[in-house]
Amino acid sequence: MYSHKAGSVPNSRRMILGAAVIAAFFAILTTFSPASAEAARASAKLTGVIAPSKMIAASQYIVGARTAKTGSGKVKGSLSASLSSSTGFNVFSGPGPIRLGKKSVTLRKKGKSQVLMAAKVPSDLAAGGYKLIICLKAPDQTCKGKSVTTFEAKTGPIGPTGETGNTGSTGSTGSTGSTGSTGSTGSTGPTGATGETGTTGATGPTGPTGETGPTGAEGIPAPPPNPGPPFVVGAPSGGDSLFPVIGNGGYDAKNYDINIDYNPLTNVFNSGTFTTMTAEATQDIWKFSLDFRAPVSKVVVEGEPSYFKQEDTKLIIAPPTPITVGSTFDVTVYYAGYINHIVDPDGSREGWVRACRSGAPSPTNVNCFGSFTVSEPIGAESWFPNNNVPADKATFDTTTKVPTDTGLNEWTALGTGEFVSKVVGGGGKTTWKWRENLPTSTYLTTGSVCRCVYNVGSINETVDTRTFPVYNTYDNSATPTQATGIEGQFALEEGIVNLFAPLFGPFPLNSGGLHFGRTSGIGYVLENQGKIHFPSLNTSVNTRFTTAHEYVHQWFGDSVGPATWNQIWFNEGWAQWGEWYYEDPAVPAEQFDDIYANAPDSDWDIPPGTLDNDAAYLFEEFPTYTRSGMMLEGYRQIVGDTKFFDFAKALQTNFAHSTVNANDVTSLALSNSGFSGAELTLLGDYFQQWLFSTDRPTIIPSSFP
């Protein structure tokens, strides 16, 4: 994944789309007083104000500010917010009409951050005429700046009906009117005689049978009883330290057959959408789970309708017949409806994201149509049920039905792997089929749908002298200038493959390709297996480095991938090193020397091997990309080019289409070095420091004889 590059070049799920600075906000500058020599090198400022934009309850809003920090050390202080009246009354010089609140903040890292807090305001606040004031300050300072943002208050919801008032006093009784005279009663006539009962008539013929009424909805089977030992419940977690909720025990996924009937204009999966997972039981199980978030209508296990329930992100299944260890079984899950994206711990959108040419993804935005799939790290569970951990790789079949259109309005439905077929069928639908025969992690899958220019080319790989297909697409709204830039990236693919194949080993997949789509809220490029996704039509002189970065991922991340998410340094470290090397073979060494000498101490406090066990740091620039790439470059300098590239090839030979952890990688690096004794011990300490130390490593290439 690619987001932003050290130096002048931006990197992958490192942000490449800059957020626009809101011109309506004036910059507010407040320098923090240092508490020590270390803190003296650190300062912070407000770079913008976030106006109350979301009412979370009656008269309660989210407010906040964007901040930036420079220098090393931590900056502690407080963020306060208040409203001033239309007359310009300064709430900091006296009691203001409204107090919104205060929040303590600690800025520990260099770079930008965003601080939010809840605020309560009167429900009758008049629209307009108020200014939101944000203050960032140390405890011993006063606020010196303010915004000029007009706050348009929204009317809160109608409050509850008040209690019934007391009953009023009874009025006086009016006078009684006069009674009218009663008329005379007439005489009653005599009762007639009762007639005899007639005979019963013959029964008429039976009428025709009415039409059969509609079939009621299929109910969920009752949960089966616990059969007892040896059968167990599969674990509801894969044990990932960064994402402890993902993953499921009791089975190993072998194949996913994803079948989607999609309306790209409404972002709805139609009825008839289902996914079948073929798996092998690793335990005797009578109940197990899948990671999935969309509403489910039916589950079938080995042809038997099965009990299921959904709890948060888990689909819990109990088939009528328990599953014995070692057996292969099929689970088919039926689902439909509007498919929502999910939000990462770092605040980014992922999953099945509605593609938009303007505005934010929503069911009502008419400028949104089609999809842009962002499955990394855990987004796959938004659009198909799965065992959502990197280590459980499987093969994939993806079938997508879309409306049949022609020309520039034709829908292109992408899938993981190689193209199988495109069939224009009845009912105004076109069916696209794709097949990935190589084991693939769920986070590397794609199901994007777009109105795209779709080109199928080929790459001639020189190492093993083979030719494989390359699927290149871009949104049909591209301008001629954009199209030229994108097609220029397509022209680079073969050269990139043939640069790295002699260094890393033959290209490990059966196809390649680039997809330039449109979507809102995605600012990073994705290394989807065989189909690299760009969330923009814009290209620049630096886009070629991004393309190289993502292609290196096809070796490191896609073929050989992380066993758990705290091994993401493996993916991004290799891709970062490859990006530097693509720029010039001398650049990795130059970057190592420059960054090691000049990066502030605070940059080193998050170890790549643990990421502080915080998923929000998963794609943190310095530990995940820069420090990991430097570690590989340092190893290259220690052992030399020949052994370094032998190490890269050995990773592919030993772990192709599988996963690794830190011990796998470092053990292979040590054995590949040819070192022994004290030198081997020092090399082991080198990897330990670079992966797990919270300080700047002290062992560098010059530490070795």
XYZ file of C-alpha atoms in Angstrom:
705
model
C 0.000 0.000 0.000
C 1.212 3.464 -0.741
C 0.616 6.719 1.113
C 3.636 9.270 1.299
C 7.370 9.132 0.686
C 10.293 10.307 2.757
C 11.830 13.250 1.023
C 10.088 14.634 -2.027
C 8.104 11.636 -3.202
C 4.715 10.670 -1.732
C 4.198 6.890 -0.584
C 1.148 4.009 -0.487
C -1.671 3.891 2.101
C 0.424 6.764 2.958
C -1.678 9.665 1.803
C -1.210 10.887 -1.768
C -4.308 13.051 -1.977
C -3.764 16.246 0.034
C -6.724 17.553 2.009
C -7.744 21.050 0.945
C -7.275 23.785 3.544
C -10.613 25.437 4.259
C -10.247 29.051 3.220
C -12.934 30.222 5.622
C -10.698 29.564 8.646
C -7.862 31.888 9.707
C -4.721 30.184 11.049
C -4.404 30.324 14.838
C -0.854 30.240 16.128
C -0.077 29.416 19.758
C 3.378 28.265 20.808
C 3.684 25.977 23.825
C 6.085 26.950 26.580
C 8.864 24.349 27.000
C 9.030 22.426 30.232
C 12.493 21.041 29.519
C 15.327 21.129 26.994
C 13.632 18.285 25.145
C 10.288 20.058 24.984
C 12.027 23.223 23.852
C 12.429 21.658 20.445
C 8.722 21.023 20.190
C 5.934 23.424 19.356
C 2.361 23.167 18.173
C -0.137 25.301 16.348
C -3.729 25.266 15.225
C -4.020 24.933 11.474
C -7.788 24.988 11.186
C -11.096 24.744 12.972
C -13.732 22.067 12.530
C -17.104 23.749 12.730
C -19.989 21.960 14.435
C -21.108 19.774 11.576
C -22.809 16.752 13.103
C -25.602 16.910 15.655
C -25.158 13.795 17.824
C -28.134 14.466 20.125
C -30.518 17.297 20.932
C -28.382 20.453 20.634
C -25.154 18.448 20.897
C -22.493 18.759 18.215
C -19.026 17.511 17.327
C -16.493 20.358 17.319
C -12.717 20.339 17.192
C -9.564 21.527 15.553
C -6.729 20.449 13.322
C -3.276 20.736 14.854
C 0.293 20.422 13.686
C 3.466 19.721 15.706
C 7.093 20.331 14.859
C 10.264 19.327 16.685
C 10.863 16.477 19.069
C 9.341 15.781 22.467
C 5.740 15.779 23.615
C 3.479 18.803 23.727
C 0.803 18.839 26.415
C -1.961 21.351 26.809
C -5.674 21.790 26.353
C -8.147 22.432 23.583
C -11.114 24.630 24.442
C -14.033 25.800 22.383
C -16.589 28.534 22.947
C -19.052 30.689 21.102
C -19.131 34.447 20.972
C -22.140 36.611 20.199
C -22.716 38.525 16.992
C -21.466 41.692 18.675
C -17.987 40.270 18.908
C -18.101 39.747 22.693
C -14.798 38.143 23.687
C -15.510 35.087 25.830
C -11.898 34.946 26.951
C -12.124 38.294 28.746
C -15.277 37.586 30.651
C -18.075 35.081 31.050
C -19.245 34.171 27.641
C -22.871 33.403 26.794
C -22.069 29.785 25.989
C -19.284 27.460 27.069
C -18.713 24.451 24.838
C -16.107 22.553 26.756
C -12.466 21.726 27.163
C -10.316 18.716 26.327
C -6.766 17.834 27.344
C -4.491 16.931 24.443
C -1.036 15.403 24.127
C 0.729 15.653 20.792
C 3.535 13.081 20.798
C 4.316 12.710 17.121
C 5.561 15.036 14.482
C 2.952 15.923 11.910
C -0.735 16.747 11.722
C -3.504 15.498 13.983
C -7.167 16.136 14.542
C -8.802 16.590 17.937
C -12.561 16.284 18.368
C -14.871 16.815 21.331
C -18.586 16.899 22.017
C -20.246 20.195 22.810
C -23.725 21.144 24.020
C -25.397 24.369 22.959
C -28.874 25.825 23.619
C -31.572 24.456 21.337
C -32.873 27.946 20.645
C -29.550 29.345 19.404
C -30.369 31.615 16.493
C -28.985 30.720 13.099
C -25.968 32.836 12.193
C -24.461 35.679 14.155
C -22.149 33.535 16.267
C -18.461 32.811 16.017
C -16.808 29.506 16.983
C -13.598 30.113 18.907
C -10.974 27.380 19.329
C -7.995 27.717 21.665
C -4.948 25.453 21.930
C -2.709 26.340 24.846
C -0.376 25.129 27.588
C -1.584 25.373 31.204
C 0.487 28.500 31.816
C -0.595 30.321 28.682
C -3.587 32.259 27.481
C -5.301 31.926 24.174
C -4.266 34.515 21.652
C -6.219 33.548 18.604
C -9.769 32.945 17.464
C -11.674 31.797 14.391
C -14.180 33.788 12.431
C -16.436 30.884 11.502
C -20.141 31.560 11.434
C -22.056 28.816 13.190
C -25.419 27.955 11.730
C -27.309 26.258 14.522
C -29.671 23.459 13.706
C -33.018 22.997 15.395
C -32.904 20.020 17.666
C -35.582 17.351 17.818
C -39.000 18.157 19.373
C -38.905 17.495 23.084
C -41.323 15.197 24.917
C -44.928 16.270 25.603
C -45.300 17.986 28.982
C -47.513 16.732 31.824
C -51.300 17.299 31.629
C -52.394 20.406 33.534
C -54.953 20.453 36.438
C -58.656 20.253 35.626
C -60.387 23.636 35.815
C -63.413 24.397 38.130
C -66.928 23.308 37.079
C -69.141 26.037 35.718
C -72.671 26.836 37.131
C -75.652 24.770 35.977
C -78.014 26.446 33.588
C -81.848 26.702 34.139
C -84.033 23.734 33.169
C -86.361 24.214 30.275
C -90.056 23.404 30.359
C -91.225 19.824 29.700
C -93.407 19.202 26.706
C -96.693 17.226 26.869
C -96.660 13.431 26.306
C -98.722 12.078 23.485
C -101.276 9.255 23.872
C -100.216 5.584 23.356
C -101.946 3.613 20.689
C -103.491 0.138 21.281
C -101.458 -3.060 20.604
C -102.694 -5.338 17.850
C -103.192 -9.129 18.280
C -100.293 -11.606 17.717
C -100.610 -13.787 14.631
C -100.333 -17.633 14.648
C -96.877 -19.275 14.106
C -96.483 -21.019 10.756
C -95.098 -24.578 10.233
C -91.305 -25.096 9.600
C -90.526 -25.849 5.983
C -88.398 -28.819 4.775
C -84.543 -28.425 4.437
C -83.331 -27.877 0.858
C -80.694 -30.043 -0.878
C -76.954 -29.185 -0.388
C -75.499 -27.247 -3.308
C -72.285 -28.297 -5.182
C -68.813 -27.404 -3.752
C -67.290 -24.274 -5.284
C -63.871 -24.228 -7.070
C -60.629 -24.136 -5.006
C -59.188 -20.654 -4.566
C -55.661 -19.635 -5.624
C -52.702 -20.564 -3.375
C -51.522 -17.671 -1.287
C -47.883 -16.431 -1.377
C -45.222 -18.481 0.411
C -44.184 -16.986 3.698
C -40.572 -16.055 4.440
C -38.294 -18.985 5.194
C -37.605 -19.208 8.877
C -34.205 -19.777 10.507
C -33.790 -23.377 11.648
C -33.672 -23.929 15.383
C -30.183 -24.185 16.892
C -29.016 -27.782 17.184
C -28.149 -29.173 20.624
C -24.515 -29.259 21.753
C -23.359 -32.770 20.820
C -20.609 -32.646 23.446
C -17.009 -33.923 23.100
C -15.115 -34.203 20.863
C -17.073 -31.430 19.125
C -16.256 -27.823 20.084
C -17.131 -24.266 19.085
C -14.607 -22.764 16.690
C -12.777 -19.810 18.249
C -14.319 -16.383 17.417
C -10.890 -14.768 16.940
C -7.670 -15.378 15.028
C -5.600 -13.876 17.857
C -4.292 -10.852 15.926
C -2.774 -8.325 18.364
C -3.885 -5.296 16.319
C -7.324 -6.625 15.302
C -8.338 -9.158 17.977
C -11.914 -9.379 16.652
C -11.039 -10.688 13.171
C -10.482 -14.344 12.344
C -12.179 -17.584 13.294
C -11.031 -20.979 14.482
C -11.951 -24.552 13.636
C -11.378 -24.480 9.879
C -9.040 -23.469 7.062
C -10.625 -21.713 4.054
C -9.683 -23.232 0.691
C -11.837 -21.345 -1.843
C -14.363 -18.508 -1.993
C -16.947 -18.525 -4.785
C -18.370 -14.977 -4.700
C -21.551 -14.361 -6.728
C -22.805 -10.764 -6.805
C -25.885 -9.367 -8.579
C -25.146 -5.643 -8.390
C -27.010 -2.447 -9.180
C -24.189 0.102 -9.601
C -26.573 3.081 -9.591
C -28.038 2.327 -6.157
C -25.120 0.343 -4.673
C -27.481 -2.518 -3.871
C -26.704 -6.234 -3.960
C -29.817 -7.794 -5.455
C -31.401 -11.021 -4.243
C -29.473 -13.940 -5.687
C -26.194 -12.667 -4.229
C -24.334 -15.365 -2.320
C -20.856 -16.569 -1.397
C -19.820 -20.179 -0.949
C -16.757 -20.885 1.190
C -15.144 -24.301 0.828
C -13.093 -25.127 3.911
C -11.326 -27.951 5.703
C -12.170 -28.555 9.352
C -9.127 -28.338 11.635
C -11.199 -29.412 14.648
C -14.359 -31.348 15.348
C -16.797 -28.433 15.296
C -20.534 -28.119 15.808
C -20.572 -24.306 15.732
C -18.255 -21.807 13.976
C -18.179 -18.226 12.723
C -17.324 -16.046 9.734
C -16.399 -12.355 9.562
C -19.271 -10.534 7.848
C -21.270 -7.300 8.286
C -24.040 -7.285 5.650
C -27.552 -8.603 6.485
C -27.885 -12.358 5.901
C -31.103 -14.092 4.842
C -30.080 -17.760 4.715
C -27.133 -20.081 5.430
C -26.697 -23.574 3.989
C -23.972 -25.969 5.163
C -23.395 -29.070 3.038
C -26.841 -28.676 1.485
C -28.605 -28.368 4.856
C -30.343 -25.113 5.892
C -28.541 -24.104 9.068
C -29.102 -22.025 12.160
C -27.324 -18.660 12.152
C -27.250 -15.356 13.963
C -25.309 -12.131 13.497
C -23.532 -10.472 16.412
C -21.599 -7.298 15.577
C -19.080 -8.358 12.917
C -19.580 -12.119 13.333
C -21.866 -14.515 11.475
C -22.317 -17.475 13.851
C -23.380 -20.758 12.226
C -24.517 -24.096 13.696
C -25.283 -26.740 11.035
C -27.683 -29.632 11.802
C -24.824 -32.098 11.383
C -21.515 -31.490 13.213
C -18.355 -31.341 11.087
C -15.517 -33.769 11.773
C -11.846 -32.788 11.737
C -10.155 -33.225 8.353
C -13.389 -33.135 6.349
C -14.055 -30.624 3.578
C -17.342 -28.735 3.741
C -19.207 -25.967 1.890
C -20.912 -22.982 3.550
C -23.218 -20.860 1.375
C -24.345 -17.487 2.713
C -27.182 -15.562 1.013
C -27.374 -11.781 1.478
C -28.658 -8.625 -0.240
C -29.264 -4.904 0.245
C -27.271 -1.660 0.352
C -23.613 -2.445 1.090
C -21.917 -0.030 3.462
C -18.218 0.652 3.774
C -16.539 0.469 7.173
C -14.168 2.847 8.957
C -10.638 1.863 9.988
C -9.085 2.614 13.399
C -7.013 5.265 11.599
C -10.220 6.919 10.372
C -10.023 5.850 6.716
C -12.820 4.265 4.677
C -12.461 0.700 3.486
C -14.439 -2.261 2.240
C -17.041 -1.904 -0.481
C -16.799 1.879 -1.019
C -19.262 3.580 -3.312
C -17.382 5.342 -6.109
C -18.262 9.003 -6.593
C -17.326 11.697 -9.073
C -18.211 14.348 -6.511
C -19.478 14.466 -2.947
C -19.298 11.851 -0.235
C -20.565 8.279 -0.669
C -24.188 7.986 0.429
C -27.402 6.272 -0.705
C -28.757 9.611 -1.988
C -25.715 11.025 -3.821
C -26.627 10.882 -7.526
C -22.979 11.449 -8.466
C -22.044 8.063 -7.010
C -22.223 4.904 -9.062
C -20.170 1.734 -9.071
C -17.724 0.607 -6.421
C -14.082 0.803 -5.424
C -13.083 -2.083 -3.164
C -10.621 -1.367 -0.361
C -10.166 -4.688 1.399
C -6.973 -3.799 3.304
C -6.728 -4.324 6.218
C -10.153 -5.746 7.205
C -12.567 -4.287 4.624
C -13.272 -7.587 2.839
C -15.843 -8.523 5.489
C -18.094 -5.664 4.322
C -18.867 -7.378 1.000
C -18.349 -11.136 1.364
C -18.264 -13.542 4.367
C -14.795 -14.881 5.105
C -12.088 -15.806 7.597
C -10.582 -12.335 7.537
C -6.975 -12.932 8.637
C -3.925 -12.624 6.339
C -2.650 -16.103 7.187
C -5.730 -17.961 5.897
C -5.145 -17.744 2.159
C -7.524 -19.283 -0.370
C -8.298 -19.341 -4.087
C -11.080 -17.124 -5.451
C -13.855 -17.227 -8.030
C -15.660 -13.908 -8.523
C -18.841 -13.626 -10.603
C -20.517 -10.221 -10.890
C -23.758 -9.409 -12.736
C -24.187 -5.782 -13.806
C -26.700 -3.994 -16.070
C -25.981 -4.374 -19.761
C -24.936 -1.077 -21.322
C -22.870 -0.257 -24.383
C -20.163 2.164 -25.394
C -18.687 4.449 -22.766
C -21.543 3.577 -20.407
C -20.664 -0.124 -20.313
C -20.034 -1.486 -16.822
C -16.721 -3.224 -16.163
C -16.734 -5.649 -13.227
C -13.260 -6.526 -11.945
C -12.379 -9.552 -9.843
C -9.320 -11.151 -8.287
C -7.055 -13.094 -10.632
C -7.449 -13.727 -14.344
C -10.341 -12.996 -16.676
C -12.528 -16.018 -17.430
C -15.525 -14.741 -19.367
C -17.942 -11.929 -20.091
C -21.444 -12.986 -21.067
C -24.273 -10.702 -22.144
C -27.323 -12.606 -20.964
C -31.044 -12.185 -20.634
C -32.793 -9.815 -18.308
C -30.547 -6.891 -19.295
C -27.566 -8.251 -17.346
C -23.918 -8.868 -18.234
C -21.935 -11.389 -16.210
C -18.174 -11.023 -15.603
C -16.173 -13.979 -14.260
C -12.642 -13.969 -12.780
C -10.522 -16.744 -11.265
C -7.474 -16.596 -8.949
C -5.813 -20.007 -8.743
C -3.053 -18.891 -6.367
C -3.660 -18.702 -2.596
C -4.657 -15.137 -1.742
C -5.314 -13.283 1.513
C -8.783 -11.767 1.864
C -7.347 -8.242 2.196
C -5.889 -8.472 -1.337
C -9.202 -9.139 -3.125
C -11.103 -6.836 -5.463
C -14.661 -6.533 -6.746
C -14.609 -3.010 -8.190
C -17.286 -1.995 -10.715
C -16.891 1.053 -12.951
C -17.677 2.653 -16.281
C -14.137 2.238 -17.483
C -11.811 2.127 -20.428
C -10.736 -1.513 -20.252
C -7.539 -2.714 -21.930
C -6.007 -6.181 -21.909
C -2.311 -6.238 -22.723
C 0.645 -8.463 -21.875
C 4.013 -8.361 -20.140
C 7.015 -10.279 -21.452
C 9.020 -11.311 -18.408
C 12.690 -11.951 -19.224
C 13.762 -14.059 -16.230
C 11.634 -17.098 -16.977
C 10.829 -15.980 -20.552
C 7.080 -16.072 -20.197
C 4.243 -13.780 -21.182
C 1.316 -13.060 -18.895
C -1.788 -10.846 -19.267
C -2.055 -7.369 -17.782
C -5.507 -5.837 -17.142
C -5.431 -2.034 -17.226
C -8.506 0.123 -16.612
C -9.415 3.720 -15.894
C -12.662 5.622 -15.329
C -14.224 6.846 -18.563
C -14.513 10.401 -17.197
C -10.746 10.899 -17.617
C -9.766 13.990 -19.564
C -7.400 13.573 -22.532
C -4.530 14.827 -20.324
C -5.406 12.395 -17.554
C -5.748 9.522 -20.014
C -2.309 10.279 -21.440
C -0.761 10.277 -17.961
C -2.487 7.035 -16.977
C -1.517 5.252 -20.184
C 2.037 6.401 -19.483
C 1.904 4.409 -16.233
C 0.654 1.382 -18.159
C 3.740 1.644 -20.373
C 6.024 1.382 -17.298
C 4.722 -1.975 -16.041
C 6.882 -4.304 -18.129
C 10.049 -2.369 -17.310
C 9.286 -2.440 -13.574
C 8.677 -6.189 -13.632
C 11.915 -6.817 -15.517
C 13.897 -4.574 -13.174
C 12.892 -6.488 -10.045
C 12.488 -10.050 -11.380
C 16.293 -10.607 -11.604
C 16.637 -9.278 -8.023
C 13.677 -10.974 -6.314
C 12.992 -13.962 -8.559
C 10.403 -14.453 -11.342
C 7.181 -12.462 -11.127
C 5.144 -14.571 -8.684
C 1.616 -14.059 -10.093
C -0.162 -15.058 -13.297
C -1.301 -11.537 -14.234
C -0.811 -7.866 -13.445
C -2.522 -4.569 -14.032
C -3.415 -1.061 -12.850
C -6.870 0.348 -12.145
C -7.415 4.117 -11.953
C -10.880 4.665 -10.526
C -12.856 7.385 -8.781
C -14.047 7.327 -5.236
C -14.538 9.689 -2.316
C -12.586 9.600 0.888
C -9.816 7.250 -0.247
C -6.339 8.773 -0.361
C -4.071 5.813 -0.875
C -3.109 3.239 -3.463
C -3.755 -0.468 -2.892
C -1.609 -3.453 -3.878
C -4.611 -5.720 -4.579
C -3.247 -9.024 -5.847
C -2.560 -8.576 -9.535
C -4.699 -5.410 -9.806
C -3.148 -2.326 -8.244
C -5.846 0.255 -7.426
C -5.398 4.030 -7.687
C -8.309 6.052 -6.211
C -7.796 8.955 -8.587
C -7.361 9.810 -12.240
C -4.542 12.221 -11.507
C -0.939 11.352 -12.265
C 2.255 13.263 -11.695
C 5.944 12.832 -12.210
C 6.055 10.901 -8.937
C 3.265 8.445 -9.765
C 5.867 6.136 -11.316
C 7.411 5.607 -7.876
C 4.003 4.604 -6.546
C 3.558 2.153 -9.416
C 6.966 0.623 -8.662
C 6.145 0.483 -4.926
C 2.922 -1.429 -5.556
C 4.525 -3.831 -8.028
C 7.184 -4.735 -5.429
C 4.234 -5.704 -3.220
C 3.337 -8.446 -5.689
C 6.472 -10.239 -4.440
C 6.393 -8.999 -0.831
C 2.937 -8.706 0.635
C 0.971 -10.574 -2.034
C 3.013 -13.699 -2.777
C 4.860 -13.741 0.570
C 2.659 -11.909 3.059
C 2.321 -11.130 6.758
C 0.986 -13.829 9.065
C -0.490 -11.141 11.343
C -0.994 -7.412 11.002
C 1.926 -6.503 13.261
C 4.115 -7.923 10.456
C 3.029 -5.169 8.051
C 6.616 -3.859 8.230
C 7.538 -6.794 5.980
C 5.202 -5.645 3.189
C 5.938 -1.965 3.362
C 9.636 -2.222 4.201
C 10.337 -4.142 0.995
C 8.068 -1.885 -1.073
C 9.742 1.223 0.365
C 13.211 -0.172 -0.363
C 12.122 -1.107 -3.896
C 10.717 2.369 -4.462
C 14.056 3.915 -3.476
C 15.960 1.470 -5.677
C 13.671 2.177 -8.634
C 14.521 5.855 -8.368
C 18.234 4.990 -8.484
C 20.237 2.043 -7.057
C 22.236 4.539 -4.982
C 19.173 6.073 -3.311
C 18.563 3.389 -0.613
C 22.009 4.010 0.904
C 21.565 7.778 0.636
C 18.198 7.581 2.368
C 19.606 5.392 5.140
C 22.424 7.832 5.931
C 20.279 10.969 5.710
C 17.315 9.687 7.737
C 19.429 7.993 10.394
C 21.405 11.198 10.952
C 18.532 13.666 10.859
C 15.289 12.011 12.008
C 14.323 13.366 15.463
C 14.362 11.016 18.442
C 10.566 11.094 18.644
C 10.313 9.374 15.235
C 11.838 6.196 16.669
C 9.478 5.617 19.598
C 7.020 3.317 17.781
C 8.652 -0.069 16.931
C 7.707 -1.596 13.542
C 7.426 -5.076 15.076
C 4.691 -4.120 17.556
C 3.293 -0.720 16.473
C 2.459 -0.252 20.180
C -0.298 -2.853 19.616
C -2.412 -0.007 18.257
C -4.157 -0.510 14.898
C -4.200 3.261 14.345
C -0.420 3.020 13.719
C -0.778 0.282 11.080
C 0.227 2.584 8.219
C 2.206 5.092 10.250
C 4.785 6.530 7.901
C 8.030 6.299 9.841
C 7.901 2.901 11.584
C 5.992 0.964 8.927
C 7.616 2.356 5.785
C 10.778 4.346 6.428
C 12.358 2.481 9.349
C 11.524 -0.936 7.858
C 13.010 0.026 4.475
C 16.128 1.323 6.241
C 16.479 -1.976 8.115
C 16.551 -3.889 4.823
C 19.034 -1.443 3.302
C 21.265 -1.793 6.377
C 21.205 -5.575 5.982
C 22.151 -5.136 2.327
C 25.168 -3.036 3.314
C 26.182 -5.553 5.996
C 26.098 -8.694 3.818
C 26.580 -7.233 0.308
C 24.395 -7.252 -2.806
C 24.844 -10.928 -3.697
C 23.698 -12.277 -0.341
C 20.993 -9.620 -0.033
C 19.323 -10.582 -3.290
C 19.854 -14.283 -2.534
C 17.892 -13.567 0.665
C 15.080 -11.924 -1.330
C 14.882 -14.909 -3.680
C 14.979 -17.372 -0.765
C 11.926 -15.677 0.744
C 10.065 -16.396 -2.496
C 11.370 -19.959 -2.729
C 10.566 -20.856 0.886
C 7.330 -18.919 1.448
C 5.705 -18.270 -1.954
C 1.925 -17.854 -1.609
C 2.221 -18.245 2.128
C 2.886 -15.967 5.103
C 5.770 -15.104 7.419
C 6.403 -13.605 10.835
C 9.417 -11.734 12.203
C 11.146 -14.929 13.312
C 10.756 -16.496 9.841
C 12.334 -13.467 8.169
C 15.168 -12.836 10.591
C 16.077 -16.535 10.852
C 16.401 -16.745 7.071
C 18.427 -13.508 7.009
C 20.816 -14.857 9.652
C 21.311 -18.211 7.949
C 21.754 -16.501 4.578
C 24.453 -14.150 5.934
C 27.158 -16.795 6.299
C 28.101 -15.198 9.639
C 29.040 -17.105 12.761
C 30.042 -16.430 16.349
C 30.024 -12.845 17.604
C 29.259 -11.454 14.171
C 26.131 -13.622 13.896
C 25.048 -12.582 17.384
C 25.531 -8.930 16.467
C 23.400 -9.393 13.355
C 20.637 -10.925 15.477
C 20.813 -7.923 17.801
C 20.656 -5.657 14.733
C 17.254 -7.034 13.711
C 16.027 -6.998 17.296
C 16.819 -3.287 17.653
C 15.432 -2.234 14.300
C 12.168 -4.152 14.759
C 11.453 -3.764 18.466
C 13.462 -0.923 20.032
C 11.643 2.245 21.121
C 14.830 4.251 20.567
C 17.067 5.033 17.609
C 18.968 1.760 16.896
C 22.627 1.864 17.817
C 23.678 -1.085 15.615
C 24.192 0.064 12.028
C 26.254 -1.234 9.087
C 29.409 0.475 10.350
C 29.109 -1.585 13.562
C 30.230 -4.662 11.605
C 33.875 -5.406 10.769
